[in-house]
Every structure is written in structure tokens, then in C-alpha cells.
Coordinates of C-alpha atoms and ligand atoms in Angstrom, one line a residue:
M1 CA 94.2 108.6 94.5
A2 CA 96.1 105.6 93.5
R3 CA 95.6 103.3 90.5
Y4 CA 95.3 99.6 91.9
I5 CA 96.9 96.7 90.2
F6 CA 96.0 93.3 91.8
I7 CA 98.7 90.8 91.0
T8 CA 97.4 87.2 91.2
G9 CA 98.5 83.7 90.1
G10 CA 97.1 80.4 88.7
V11 CA 98.6 77.0 87.5
V12 CA 101.1 76.3 89.7
S13 CA 102.9 78.1 92.8
S14 CA 106.3 79.7 92.8
L15 CA 105.8 81.5 89.2
G16 CA 107.8 84.5 90.7
K17 CA 104.6 86.8 91.3
G18 CA 106.8 88.8 93.7
L19 CA 109.3 89.2 91.2
A20 CA 106.9 90.2 88.6
S21 CA 105.3 92.8 91.0
A22 CA 108.4 94.2 92.1
A23 CA 109.9 94.6 88.2
L24 CA 106.6 96.3 87.4
G25 CA 106.8 98.7 90.2
A26 CA 110.5 99.5 89.3
L27 CA 109.5 100.2 85.7
L28 CA 106.4 102.5 86.6
Q29 CA 109.3 104.6 88.7
A30 CA 111.5 104.5 85.7
R31 CA 108.3 106.1 84.0
G32 CA 108.0 108.7 86.9
F33 CA 105.2 107.1 88.9
S34 CA 105.2 106.7 92.6
V35 CA 104.5 103.4 93.6
R36 CA 103.9 101.5 96.9
L37 CA 103.4 97.3 96.9
R38 CA 101.3 95.1 99.1
K39 CA 101.1 91.5 99.9
L40 CA 98.0 90.0 100.9
D41 CA 98.4 86.4 102.2
P42 CA 95.8 83.9 102.6
Y43 CA 97.6 81.6 105.2
L44 CA 96.1 81.7 108.7
N45 CA 99.3 82.6 110.7
V46 CA 98.9 86.1 112.0
D47 CA 102.3 86.8 110.5
P48 CA 105.2 85.0 109.3
G49 CA 107.1 85.9 112.6
T50 CA 106.7 82.8 114.1
M51 CA 106.7 80.6 111.1
S52 CA 109.7 78.3 110.5
P53 CA 112.4 79.6 108.1
F54 CA 112.6 76.0 106.7
E55 CA 109.0 76.4 105.7
H56 CA 108.6 80.0 105.0
G57 CA 111.7 81.4 104.0
E58 CA 113.2 84.5 105.6
V59 CA 111.0 87.0 107.7
F60 CA 111.5 90.3 106.1
V61 CA 111.5 93.1 109.0
T62 CA 110.4 96.6 108.1
D63 CA 111.2 99.9 109.7
D64 CA 108.2 100.2 111.8
G65 CA 108.9 96.8 113.1
A66 CA 106.2 94.4 111.2
E67 CA 107.5 90.8 110.5
T68 CA 106.7 90.4 106.8
D69 CA 106.7 88.2 104.1
L70 CA 110.0 87.8 102.3
D71 CA 108.5 89.3 99.2
L72 CA 108.5 92.6 100.7
G73 CA 112.1 92.2 100.5
H74 CA 111.9 91.8 96.6
Y75 CA 109.6 95.1 96.5
E76 CA 112.1 97.1 98.5
R77 CA 115.3 96.1 96.8
F78 CA 113.4 96.9 93.3
T79 CA 111.9 100.2 94.2
G80 CA 113.7 101.5 97.2
V81 CA 110.6 102.2 98.7
P82 CA 110.8 101.3 102.5
A83 CA 107.9 98.7 103.2
R84 CA 105.7 99.2 106.2
M85 CA 103.4 97.3 108.5
S86 CA 100.5 98.3 106.4
D87 CA 101.8 96.6 103.5
S88 CA 101.5 93.1 104.5
V89 CA 98.4 91.3 106.0
S90 CA 97.3 87.5 106.1
S91 CA 94.0 86.1 107.0
G92 CA 95.2 85.4 110.3
R93 CA 95.6 89.0 110.8
I94 CA 92.3 90.1 109.3
Y95 CA 90.2 87.2 111.2
S96 CA 92.0 88.0 114.6
D97 CA 91.0 92.1 113.7
V98 CA 87.3 90.8 112.8
L99 CA 87.1 88.6 116.1
E100 CA 88.5 91.5 118.2
K101 CA 85.8 93.6 116.9
E102 CA 83.3 91.4 117.3
R103 CA 84.3 90.6 121.0
R104 CA 84.4 94.4 121.3
G105 CA 80.8 94.8 120.3
D106 CA 81.8 96.8 117.3
Y107 CA 79.3 95.2 114.9
L108 CA 76.3 95.6 117.3
G109 CA 75.0 92.4 117.5
K110 CA 75.0 91.3 114.0
T111 CA 75.8 87.9 112.6
I112 CA 79.6 88.1 111.5
Q113 CA 79.9 86.5 108.0
V114 CA 82.8 86.2 105.3
V115 CA 80.8 88.9 103.3
P116 CA 80.8 91.3 104.1
H117 CA 82.7 91.6 107.4
V118 CA 85.9 89.9 106.4
T119 CA 85.8 91.3 102.9
N120 CA 85.5 94.6 104.3
E121 CA 88.1 94.6 106.6
I122 CA 90.5 93.4 103.7
K123 CA 89.2 96.3 101.6
E124 CA 89.9 98.6 104.5
F125 CA 93.6 97.5 104.6
L126 CA 93.8 97.8 100.9
L127 CA 93.0 101.4 101.4
V128 CA 95.5 102.4 103.7
G129 CA 98.0 105.1 102.5
E130 CA 95.7 105.3 99.1
D131 CA 96.5 108.9 98.6
E132 CA 100.2 108.6 98.8
A133 CA 101.1 106.8 95.6
D134 CA 100.1 106.9 91.9
F135 CA 100.2 103.1 92.0
M136 CA 99.2 100.3 94.4
L137 CA 100.8 97.0 93.7
C138 CA 98.8 94.3 95.8
E139 CA 100.0 90.7 95.4
I140 CA 97.8 87.9 96.5
G141 CA 99.9 85.0 97.5
G142 CA 98.9 81.6 96.9
T143 CA 97.1 80.6 93.5
V144 CA 93.6 81.1 92.4
G145 CA 91.3 78.0 93.6
D146 CA 92.7 77.7 97.0
I147 CA 90.2 77.9 99.6
E148 CA 92.1 80.4 101.9
G149 CA 92.4 82.6 99.0
L150 CA 88.8 83.2 98.2
P151 CA 87.7 86.0 100.6
F152 CA 90.7 88.1 99.2
F153 CA 89.6 87.6 95.6
E154 CA 85.9 88.4 96.6
A155 CA 87.4 91.5 98.4
I156 CA 89.4 92.8 95.3
R157 CA 86.5 91.8 93.0
Q158 CA 84.4 94.2 95.2
F159 CA 87.2 96.8 95.7
T160 CA 87.1 97.6 91.6
H161 CA 83.4 98.2 92.2
D162 CA 83.9 100.5 94.8
K163 CA 86.2 102.5 92.8
P164 CA 85.6 104.7 89.7
R165 CA 86.0 102.8 86.3
G166 CA 89.4 102.2 85.2
Q167 CA 91.1 102.9 88.5
C168 CA 91.6 98.9 88.9
I169 CA 93.3 96.4 87.0
F170 CA 94.0 92.7 87.2
M171 CA 97.3 91.1 86.3
H172 CA 97.5 87.4 86.3
L173 CA 100.4 84.8 86.0
T174 CA 100.2 81.6 84.8
L175 CA 102.6 78.8 83.5
L176 CA 102.9 77.6 79.6
P177 CA 104.2 73.9 80.2
Y178 CA 106.4 72.7 77.2
L179 CA 105.7 69.1 75.9
A180 CA 109.0 67.8 74.9
A181 CA 107.2 64.7 73.0
S182 CA 105.1 67.2 70.8
G183 CA 107.5 69.9 71.0
E184 CA 104.5 72.4 71.9
L185 CA 103.7 75.1 74.4
K186 CA 100.3 74.0 75.9
T187 CA 97.8 76.9 77.0
K188 CA 95.1 74.8 78.1
P189 CA 96.3 75.4 81.9
T190 CA 96.1 78.9 81.3
Q191 CA 92.7 78.8 80.1
H192 CA 91.5 76.8 83.0
S193 CA 93.0 79.2 85.4
V194 CA 91.6 82.1 83.9
K195 CA 88.2 80.5 83.7
E196 CA 88.7 79.9 87.5
L197 CA 89.3 83.5 88.1
Q198 CA 86.2 84.6 85.6
S199 CA 84.1 82.2 87.7
I200 CA 84.5 84.4 90.6
G201 CA 84.0 87.4 88.8
I202 CA 87.4 88.7 87.9
A203 CA 88.4 88.9 84.1
P204 CA 92.3 89.6 83.9
D205 CA 93.5 92.7 82.1
I206 CA 97.2 91.4 81.7
L207 CA 98.4 87.8 81.5
V208 CA 102.1 87.2 82.3
C209 CA 102.9 83.7 81.1
R210 CA 106.2 81.8 82.5
S211 CA 107.6 79.7 79.8
E212 CA 110.8 77.9 79.2
H213 CA 110.5 78.7 75.5
P214 CA 109.8 81.3 73.2
I215 CA 105.9 81.7 72.8
P216 CA 105.3 81.9 69.1
D217 CA 102.8 84.4 67.9
K218 CA 100.2 81.8 67.0
E219 CA 100.1 80.8 70.9
R220 CA 99.9 84.6 71.9
E221 CA 96.8 84.8 69.7
K222 CA 95.0 81.8 71.1
I223 CA 95.6 82.8 74.9
A224 CA 94.3 86.3 73.8
L225 CA 91.4 84.9 72.2
F226 CA 90.5 82.1 74.7
C227 CA 91.1 84.0 77.9
N228 CA 89.3 87.5 76.7
V229 CA 92.5 89.6 76.7
R230 CA 94.4 91.6 74.2
K231 CA 97.1 90.0 72.4
E232 CA 99.7 93.0 73.5
A233 CA 98.7 92.3 77.2
V234 CA 100.0 88.6 76.9
I235 CA 103.5 89.4 78.5
A236 CA 106.1 86.2 78.2
A237 CA 108.2 86.0 81.1
Y238 CA 111.2 83.9 80.5
D239 CA 113.6 82.5 82.8
L240 CA 116.4 84.9 83.7
K241 CA 120.2 84.4 84.8
S242 CA 119.5 87.2 87.6
I243 CA 116.5 88.4 89.0
Y244 CA 117.8 91.9 88.4
E245 CA 117.1 91.5 84.9
A246 CA 113.5 91.2 85.4
P247 CA 113.0 94.6 85.0
L248 CA 114.5 95.2 81.5
A249 CA 113.4 92.1 80.4
Y250 CA 109.8 92.8 81.1
H251 CA 110.0 96.1 79.6
H252 CA 111.1 94.4 76.4
E253 CA 108.4 92.4 76.7
G254 CA 105.8 95.5 77.1
L255 CA 104.5 94.7 80.2
D256 CA 104.6 98.5 81.8
Q257 CA 103.1 99.6 78.1
A258 CA 100.5 97.1 78.6
V259 CA 99.7 98.0 82.1
L260 CA 99.4 101.8 81.0
D261 CA 97.3 101.0 78.3
A262 CA 94.9 99.1 80.6
F263 CA 94.4 102.5 82.5
S264 CA 94.2 104.2 79.2
I265 CA 97.3 106.7 80.1
S266 CA 98.3 108.2 76.7
P267 CA 100.8 109.3 75.9
A268 CA 102.7 107.0 78.0
P269 CA 105.7 108.7 79.8
K270 CA 109.4 107.5 78.4
P271 CA 110.8 105.3 80.9
D272 CA 114.3 106.2 82.1
L273 CA 116.0 102.7 82.6
T274 CA 119.4 104.0 83.1
V275 CA 119.8 102.5 86.6
W276 CA 118.6 99.1 85.5
K277 CA 121.0 99.0 82.7
D278 CA 123.7 100.0 85.1
V279 CA 122.6 97.2 87.5
V280 CA 122.8 94.4 84.9
D281 CA 126.2 95.7 83.2
R282 CA 127.5 95.3 86.9
I283 CA 126.1 91.6 86.8
H284 CA 127.3 90.5 83.7
H285 CA 130.6 92.4 83.5
T286 CA 132.7 91.3 86.5
D287 CA 136.4 91.2 87.1
G288 CA 137.2 88.3 89.1
E289 CA 135.2 86.4 92.0
V290 CA 135.2 85.5 95.5
N291 CA 134.1 82.5 97.6
I292 CA 132.0 83.4 100.8
A293 CA 131.0 81.1 103.5
I294 CA 127.4 81.4 105.0
V295 CA 127.6 79.5 108.2
G296 CA 124.3 78.8 109.1
K297 CA 121.5 76.4 110.5
Y298 CA 118.8 76.9 107.9
V299 CA 121.1 75.9 105.0
Q300 CA 118.7 73.5 103.2
L301 CA 116.3 76.3 102.1
E302 CA 118.6 79.3 100.8
D303 CA 115.2 81.4 100.9
A304 CA 116.0 81.5 104.7
Y305 CA 118.9 83.9 104.1
K306 CA 117.2 85.5 101.1
S307 CA 118.3 88.9 101.9
I308 CA 121.9 88.0 102.9
K309 CA 122.2 86.3 99.8
E310 CA 120.9 89.4 97.6
A311 CA 122.9 91.6 99.8
L312 CA 126.1 89.8 99.0
T313 CA 125.3 89.9 95.4
H314 CA 125.0 94.0 95.8
G315 CA 128.4 93.8 97.5
G316 CA 129.6 92.0 94.5
M317 CA 128.2 94.5 92.2
A318 CA 129.6 97.3 93.9
N319 CA 133.1 95.7 93.4
R320 CA 132.5 94.4 90.1
V321 CA 133.2 90.9 91.1
R322 CA 131.2 87.7 91.5
V323 CA 130.3 86.2 94.7
N324 CA 130.1 82.8 94.9
V325 CA 128.2 82.0 98.1
E326 CA 128.6 78.2 99.4
W327 CA 126.1 77.4 102.5
V328 CA 127.9 75.5 105.2
D329 CA 126.1 74.0 108.0
A330 CA 127.5 75.1 111.2
E331 CA 126.0 71.8 113.0
V332 CA 128.4 69.5 111.3
F333 CA 131.4 70.7 113.1
D334 CA 130.0 71.5 116.4
S335 CA 132.4 69.2 118.1
E336 CA 135.2 69.0 115.7
D337 CA 137.9 71.2 113.7
P338 CA 136.1 73.6 111.3
A339 CA 139.3 74.2 109.5
P340 CA 138.4 71.4 106.7
H341 CA 135.0 73.1 106.1
L342 CA 136.1 76.8 106.2
E343 CA 139.8 76.7 104.8
G344 CA 139.5 78.2 101.2
F345 CA 137.0 80.6 101.6
H346 CA 137.8 84.2 101.2
A347 CA 135.3 85.4 103.7
I348 CA 132.8 83.9 106.4
L349 CA 129.4 85.2 107.1
V350 CA 127.5 84.1 110.2
P351 CA 123.9 85.0 110.0
G352 CA 121.2 85.3 112.5
G353 CA 119.5 82.4 113.8
F354 CA 117.3 81.3 116.8
G355 CA 118.1 78.2 119.1
E356 CA 121.1 76.6 120.4
R357 CA 121.4 74.1 117.8
G358 CA 124.3 74.9 115.7
T359 CA 125.8 77.6 118.0
E360 CA 129.1 75.6 119.1
G361 CA 130.0 75.4 115.3
K362 CA 129.2 79.3 114.8
I363 CA 131.5 80.1 117.7
K364 CA 134.3 78.0 116.1
A365 CA 133.7 79.8 113.0
A366 CA 134.3 83.1 114.6
E367 CA 137.3 81.8 116.2
F368 CA 138.5 80.6 113.0
A369 CA 137.9 83.8 111.4
R370 CA 139.5 85.9 114.0
T371 CA 142.9 83.6 114.4
R372 CA 143.3 83.1 110.8
K373 CA 142.5 86.6 110.0
I374 CA 139.6 85.9 107.3
P375 CA 137.0 88.5 106.8
Y376 CA 134.4 88.1 109.2
L377 CA 130.6 89.5 109.3
G378 CA 128.5 88.4 112.1
I379 CA 124.9 89.3 111.7
C380 CA 122.9 89.4 115.1
L381 CA 123.1 85.9 116.2
G382 CA 126.5 86.1 114.3
M383 CA 127.7 88.7 116.4
Q384 CA 126.2 87.2 119.6
M385 CA 128.6 84.2 118.7
A386 CA 131.8 86.4 118.0
V387 CA 131.3 87.9 121.5
I388 CA 130.9 84.5 123.4
E389 CA 134.0 83.2 121.3
A390 CA 136.0 86.3 122.5
A391 CA 135.0 85.9 126.0
R392 CA 135.4 81.9 126.3
N393 CA 138.7 82.0 124.6
L394 CA 140.4 85.6 125.7
A395 CA 138.5 86.9 128.7
D396 CA 138.6 84.1 130.9
L397 CA 135.0 83.4 130.9
P398 CA 135.2 79.8 129.7
D399 CA 131.4 79.2 130.4
A400 CA 130.3 82.3 128.5
G401 CA 127.2 81.7 126.6
S402 CA 123.7 83.4 125.8
E403 CA 120.7 83.1 128.1
E404 CA 118.7 81.9 124.9
F405 CA 120.2 78.6 125.3
D406 CA 119.7 78.3 128.9
H407 CA 116.1 79.4 128.3
E408 CA 115.6 76.7 125.8
S409 CA 117.3 73.8 127.7
G410 CA 115.8 75.0 131.0
K411 CA 119.4 74.2 132.9
K412 CA 121.8 77.0 134.2
R413 CA 124.8 76.2 132.1
F414 CA 126.1 79.6 130.9
T415 CA 127.8 82.6 132.2
P416 CA 125.0 85.3 130.2
V417 CA 127.5 87.3 128.2
V418 CA 124.6 87.6 126.0
Y419 CA 121.1 88.0 128.1
H420 CA 117.3 88.5 127.6
L421 CA 116.4 92.2 127.3
K422 CA 113.1 92.7 128.8
E423 CA 113.1 96.5 129.0
W424 CA 114.3 99.2 126.4
V425 CA 113.6 102.5 124.8
Q426 CA 112.2 102.9 121.3
G427 CA 112.0 106.8 120.3
N428 CA 110.7 108.5 123.5
E429 CA 108.9 105.2 124.7
K430 CA 109.9 102.7 127.2
V431 CA 109.1 99.0 125.9
K432 CA 108.6 96.3 128.7
R433 CA 108.5 92.3 128.1
K434 CA 108.0 89.6 130.4
P435 CA 109.3 86.1 129.5
G436 CA 106.1 84.6 129.4
D437 CA 104.7 86.9 126.7
D438 CA 103.4 85.4 123.6
K439 CA 105.8 84.7 121.1
G440 CA 104.7 87.1 118.4
G441 CA 106.4 90.5 118.5
T442 CA 108.2 90.5 121.8
M443 CA 111.0 91.0 120.3
R444 CA 113.2 94.3 119.7
L445 CA 111.8 94.7 116.1
G446 CA 112.4 97.5 113.5
A447 CA 114.4 100.6 113.0
Y448 CA 116.6 101.9 115.9
N449 CA 119.6 104.3 115.8
A450 CA 123.2 103.6 116.6
T451 CA 126.0 105.8 117.6
L452 CA 129.3 104.7 116.1
T453 CA 132.8 105.6 117.8
E454 CA 134.6 108.2 115.8
G455 CA 137.5 106.7 114.0
S456 CA 136.2 102.9 114.3
K457 CA 136.2 101.0 111.0
V458 CA 132.5 101.0 110.8
A459 CA 132.3 104.7 111.0
G460 CA 134.9 104.9 108.1
I461 CA 132.6 102.2 106.1
Y462 CA 129.1 104.3 106.8
G463 CA 130.9 107.8 106.5
S464 CA 128.9 108.8 109.5
T465 CA 128.6 108.1 113.3
A466 CA 124.8 108.2 113.3
I467 CA 123.0 105.4 111.5
D468 CA 119.5 103.5 111.8
E469 CA 119.1 99.7 111.1
R470 CA 116.4 97.1 111.5
H471 CA 116.6 94.8 114.4
R472 CA 114.9 91.6 115.0
H473 CA 116.0 89.7 118.5
R474 CA 115.4 89.2 121.9
Y475 CA 118.7 88.7 123.5
E476 CA 121.7 91.4 123.9
V477 CA 125.4 91.5 124.6
D478 CA 125.6 92.5 128.2
T479 CA 127.7 95.9 128.8
K480 CA 129.1 94.3 132.1
Y481 CA 131.6 92.6 130.0
R482 CA 132.7 95.4 127.8
K483 CA 135.8 96.4 129.2
A484 CA 137.1 92.9 129.8
L485 CA 136.4 92.4 125.9
E486 CA 138.0 96.0 125.0
D487 CA 140.9 95.1 126.8
K488 CA 141.6 92.1 124.6
G489 CA 140.7 94.2 121.4
L490 CA 137.0 93.9 120.9
K491 CA 136.1 97.2 120.6
F492 CA 132.3 98.2 121.1
S493 CA 132.3 100.5 118.3
G494 CA 128.5 101.1 117.9
M495 CA 126.0 101.6 120.6
S496 CA 122.3 102.6 121.4
P497 CA 122.0 106.3 121.6
D498 CA 121.5 105.7 125.6
G499 CA 124.9 103.6 125.6
R500 CA 123.0 100.5 127.3
L501 CA 123.0 98.2 124.2
P502 CA 125.8 97.2 122.1
E503 CA 125.2 97.3 118.7
I504 CA 128.3 96.8 116.7
V505 CA 131.7 95.0 117.8
E506 CA 134.9 95.1 115.9
W507 CA 138.2 93.4 116.2
A508 CA 141.0 96.2 116.4
D509 CA 143.7 94.2 114.9
H510 CA 142.0 92.2 112.6
P511 CA 141.7 93.3 108.6
W512 CA 137.8 92.9 108.8
F513 CA 135.9 91.5 111.9
I514 CA 132.8 93.1 112.4
G515 CA 129.6 91.7 114.0
V516 CA 126.4 93.7 114.1
Q517 CA 123.2 93.4 116.1
F518 CA 120.9 94.4 113.7
H519 CA 120.3 93.3 110.1
P520 CA 122.0 95.5 107.5
E521 CA 121.1 93.0 104.6
L522 CA 117.5 94.1 104.7
K523 CA 118.4 97.8 103.5
S524 CA 120.6 96.8 100.6
K525 CA 119.7 97.3 97.1
P526 CA 121.3 96.5 93.6
F527 CA 121.3 100.1 92.8
A528 CA 122.5 101.0 96.5
P529 CA 124.5 98.4 97.9
H530 CA 124.7 98.4 101.8
P531 CA 127.9 99.8 102.9
L532 CA 129.1 97.2 105.1
F533 CA 128.3 94.4 102.4
A534 CA 130.1 96.5 99.7
D535 CA 133.1 96.8 102.2
F536 CA 132.7 93.3 103.4
V537 CA 133.0 92.0 99.7
R538 CA 136.0 94.4 99.0
A539 CA 137.8 92.6 102.1
A540 CA 136.9 89.4 100.8
V541 CA 138.7 90.4 97.4
E542 CA 141.7 91.8 99.2
N543 CA 142.0 88.7 101.0
S544 CA 141.7 86.6 97.7
R545 CA 144.9 88.4 96.3
L546 CA 146.5 87.4 99.4
V547 CA 145.9 83.5 99.1
Ligands
LIG1 N1 118.5 84.5 118.8 C1 119.1 85.9 119.0 C2 118.5 86.7 120.0 O1 117.1 86.6 119.6 C3 119.4 86.2 117.7 C4 118.2 86.6 116.8 C5 118.7 86.8 115.2 O2 119.8 86.6 115.0 N2 118.0 87.4 114.6 O3 118.6 87.7 120.2

């Protein structure tokens, strides 16, 4: 039976709860325990799938096809434990399940209330897979005091009483603001935030205090005294140069020890931090740097491409180089020469995206990379744009485009080289979609296998001809145009096992030009960089030596 650690936040949002949870997960693993991390989001969207990346950042897709919060990406990158559908839930999902049960008559005519019906639903979610890990780390989104968060706080409070004593602990993140005028760290907001927690029946066992300045002993004592925690359980969280320093930094501050103490696990198993020392060493001891352009649409909010940015960092670590990422707005050169915007980069990445806006710029970026022999990695929409570029410029299809854009504009303007897929096979099952289906979950989502051509560049990079990767898209490259494109040198080097869906394309006579229909960035880890990203950065390094 798992021990539960509930992670909450107070004072302000964006304190790094997700990172603290992920780093704690990694530290518990380093001490030999198995972990699973989970996110409970108070917002009313059923899942983040339909939320704008501008607002919510990237949607992280799991192997089993859930569209989840980007914090699950942190969890996976730090622990290597593949997240599942059952690791992410929102108020919207909980309420929609409760209401569905009510409509079905499951509650036998009872009055449906937040307590106990909604809270019970949340508690059931917490219990899924409790036998599979030593520790279950459950992060509650938002901050204590938010109206939407209340049922979650109430549920975790009840949950600790359903479990034997000592089976659950609470870890609360707060902020210690620094007042320059008096040269002091202020503890009052932390005290208030803990009071808020206590007023709903939760007494934190551990306080993680974000601070831009060292926390003096005297302040630590004060926090411990006023917030009713042990002094050793007041953990400092200072700003870090790289997020990957977090496990070592938290270990240094005693977080994992404090957690084991709170559970009375004694003697505590010694941690093996070799992996994290190597990760940090690779970040800080680099030999050279490369500049990579991410040509996208959601460039104002870097979180929109969180996993790509991280995967590029991992690729840099594999090659011991620093990767400087620059976000280039594709829309800017929709109808101009992209050269002034793209010259000087050692490699170009066109990420996934939805909608027509900015796609002409992305098509130009693909052409620029192809003709100038610059390493290019096209992910999902980035692959589709590379195929459209080839179709328009080399395969006599000047009107080549994606059905996605015709659907959006309601006009028939393009030859659909990329078409709307409505029927496909997942495992042994047939999946069908109609154009009018509701927006949530109508995509090809989650892990699918692909078969790579023997002797292709990608087979060499993966070191295998059988792979599985995560997908999130509605449209597919039409194999009807395969021959015409392959005759011009664009090889379809990865296909779905039934041969119907193109998974990877690559230019045969280019140093490094690969488009993938899936999202390799979702599976990259600092201690196991994804082979495509490792090799893409290697190609960028090689290119940087030529210029
Ligand atoms: N919009 C494209 C599709 O649905 C690409 C999606 C993506 O890049 N994730 O197929």
C-alpha cells in the first residue's frame, strides 16, 4: 500500500510545485523507492486538451492517450515513470463523472452534494494503482484558498483519515518575499497561508519556502514555531540556473530526509545520486554551443513548447554542448523571404500546432532548410509542412495543402496532401471519428507503433526498425502522393505497421532533414535524451563547424 504525499501551494502561484514534486520523486527513487506522481487540477475544463497553449502551456500526452497538464511532463522527465491517464484529473472531469452517474441513477435518488459525492469521486481517483508504488505524490493545482480548489483540499483531508495513521503527509510550498528597504525576508505570507490550510483541517508536515535570498536560522525557527512544523522540515528552495539541479539542491536542503522522517522511516536508505550528478555535470561542463530556431506560432509563451525545449536541452547534454533556443514567429515571414529571419541558425525545428495561421511561414522554413542543407526537425505539423513544401515545389502540386485549413476556412482551396483521418487501427481495435464529433479526444492520441525502413537514417538513429511514439493529431499525410514524393527524394522511412499511415519522412540527399508525425519530445529525459533530439543536436554541431 502506497504512502501518500500531498503537495499544495500558497501565497502566490507559479512557485514550482510541479518541479518540487518531480524532484522529490527522483530523490525517493534514488533511495530505492518506487514512485508515481499525480496531478489534481481545480479548473473546470474536463481536460487540458481543448485549452489554448497561450493560456495553459503545452498539453502533455500519455502513452494511454490522455491529454494532460504539462506538470506530468516534469514528473516523467525527472522520474522516468511513464504517466498514465489515471495520473491527471480536473474538477471538470470529476463533476462530469458525478453527473453521469447521477443521470444513470447510480446514486439511487439521493441528493448529490460536494461532500460526500464529489469528494468521494476525488478519493476514488487517488486510490487508483495504490498497490503499485511505495510513494504516491499528489500535487493539487492552484493555491490554497482558491474557490475551485476547496473540494480537493476537503478530499485529501478526509483521505488521510481513511488511511492508517502515518500513511499520508502534507507538503506545502510558500514564498518568502524579500523587502529590500529593510533587508529582511518576510515570513508573514507563509504564516497566513498555513493558517488558511489549517482552517480547512490540514496541518502541513513540511514547508518548502521559495526564497531569492538565504534563509537565516532565526527565520527558519520563526517559521517552524508559527507554522507548527519542525525546524528541519522547513526546506529552502532557492532559484536555480537549471531545473535539473533541483534534485541535488533539494537533497542538500534535506527535503528527502524530512519526508522520510515525517513517515518515521528509519534507518533511511542511503541515496544514490550518481545519475543526477552526471546530469548536472553535463549541463555545467559544455564544450561549445549551437543556436537552434523553433519556428512556431505560440512563441509568446515558451511553456507552449515546454517538452521540445527540454528535449533540446537533453540533446545538448548528450553532445555536451549548450543549446541556445530562439523562438521565431512563423507568421512574420508568411509572405516574405524567410532568409533574414533564419540565417545564422545551426538547425531549424518546426513544432506541432493547430490551425492555418503561420503555416505559410513554416512551409517556407522547411524549404529554406531543405535548399540550404540546414538540419531540420519537423514535428507533427512540422512534418506535414515539410511534405506540403515538397509537394508544391517538387512534385507538381502547386495547390498542395492540408484539409485542416480548408475545414477552418470553409472553402476548398487546397489539394489535400494532408487529409482528415476518420478511421484507423489502434492495437487490435478499429477507431472511427466523424467530422462533427466533439473536440475532446477526437484525435489519434497516445502511443502507436511504427516500422522503420531498414538502412534509413532514422533506423540508424533509433538503432531499431520497430519503435513506438506518442501522437496527437487529426490529419495525416496521404500515401496517394508517396511515389511522387519518393521519386523526388523524400523517403517515407517510417510507416504504421499496417503501412497506411506515414510516420516519418526524410530527405535522402540532405545532411539531416527528418519529419515525424509523432511527438518524440514527450519521451526525452535528461538522463536518457531522445535519440532523435540527441542526433539532431549532433547534426547542428556538425553544421556549426561548417559555417
Ligand atoms: N494540426 C495537425 C493535425 O491535427 C498537427 C497537430 C500537431 O502538430 N500536434 O494533424
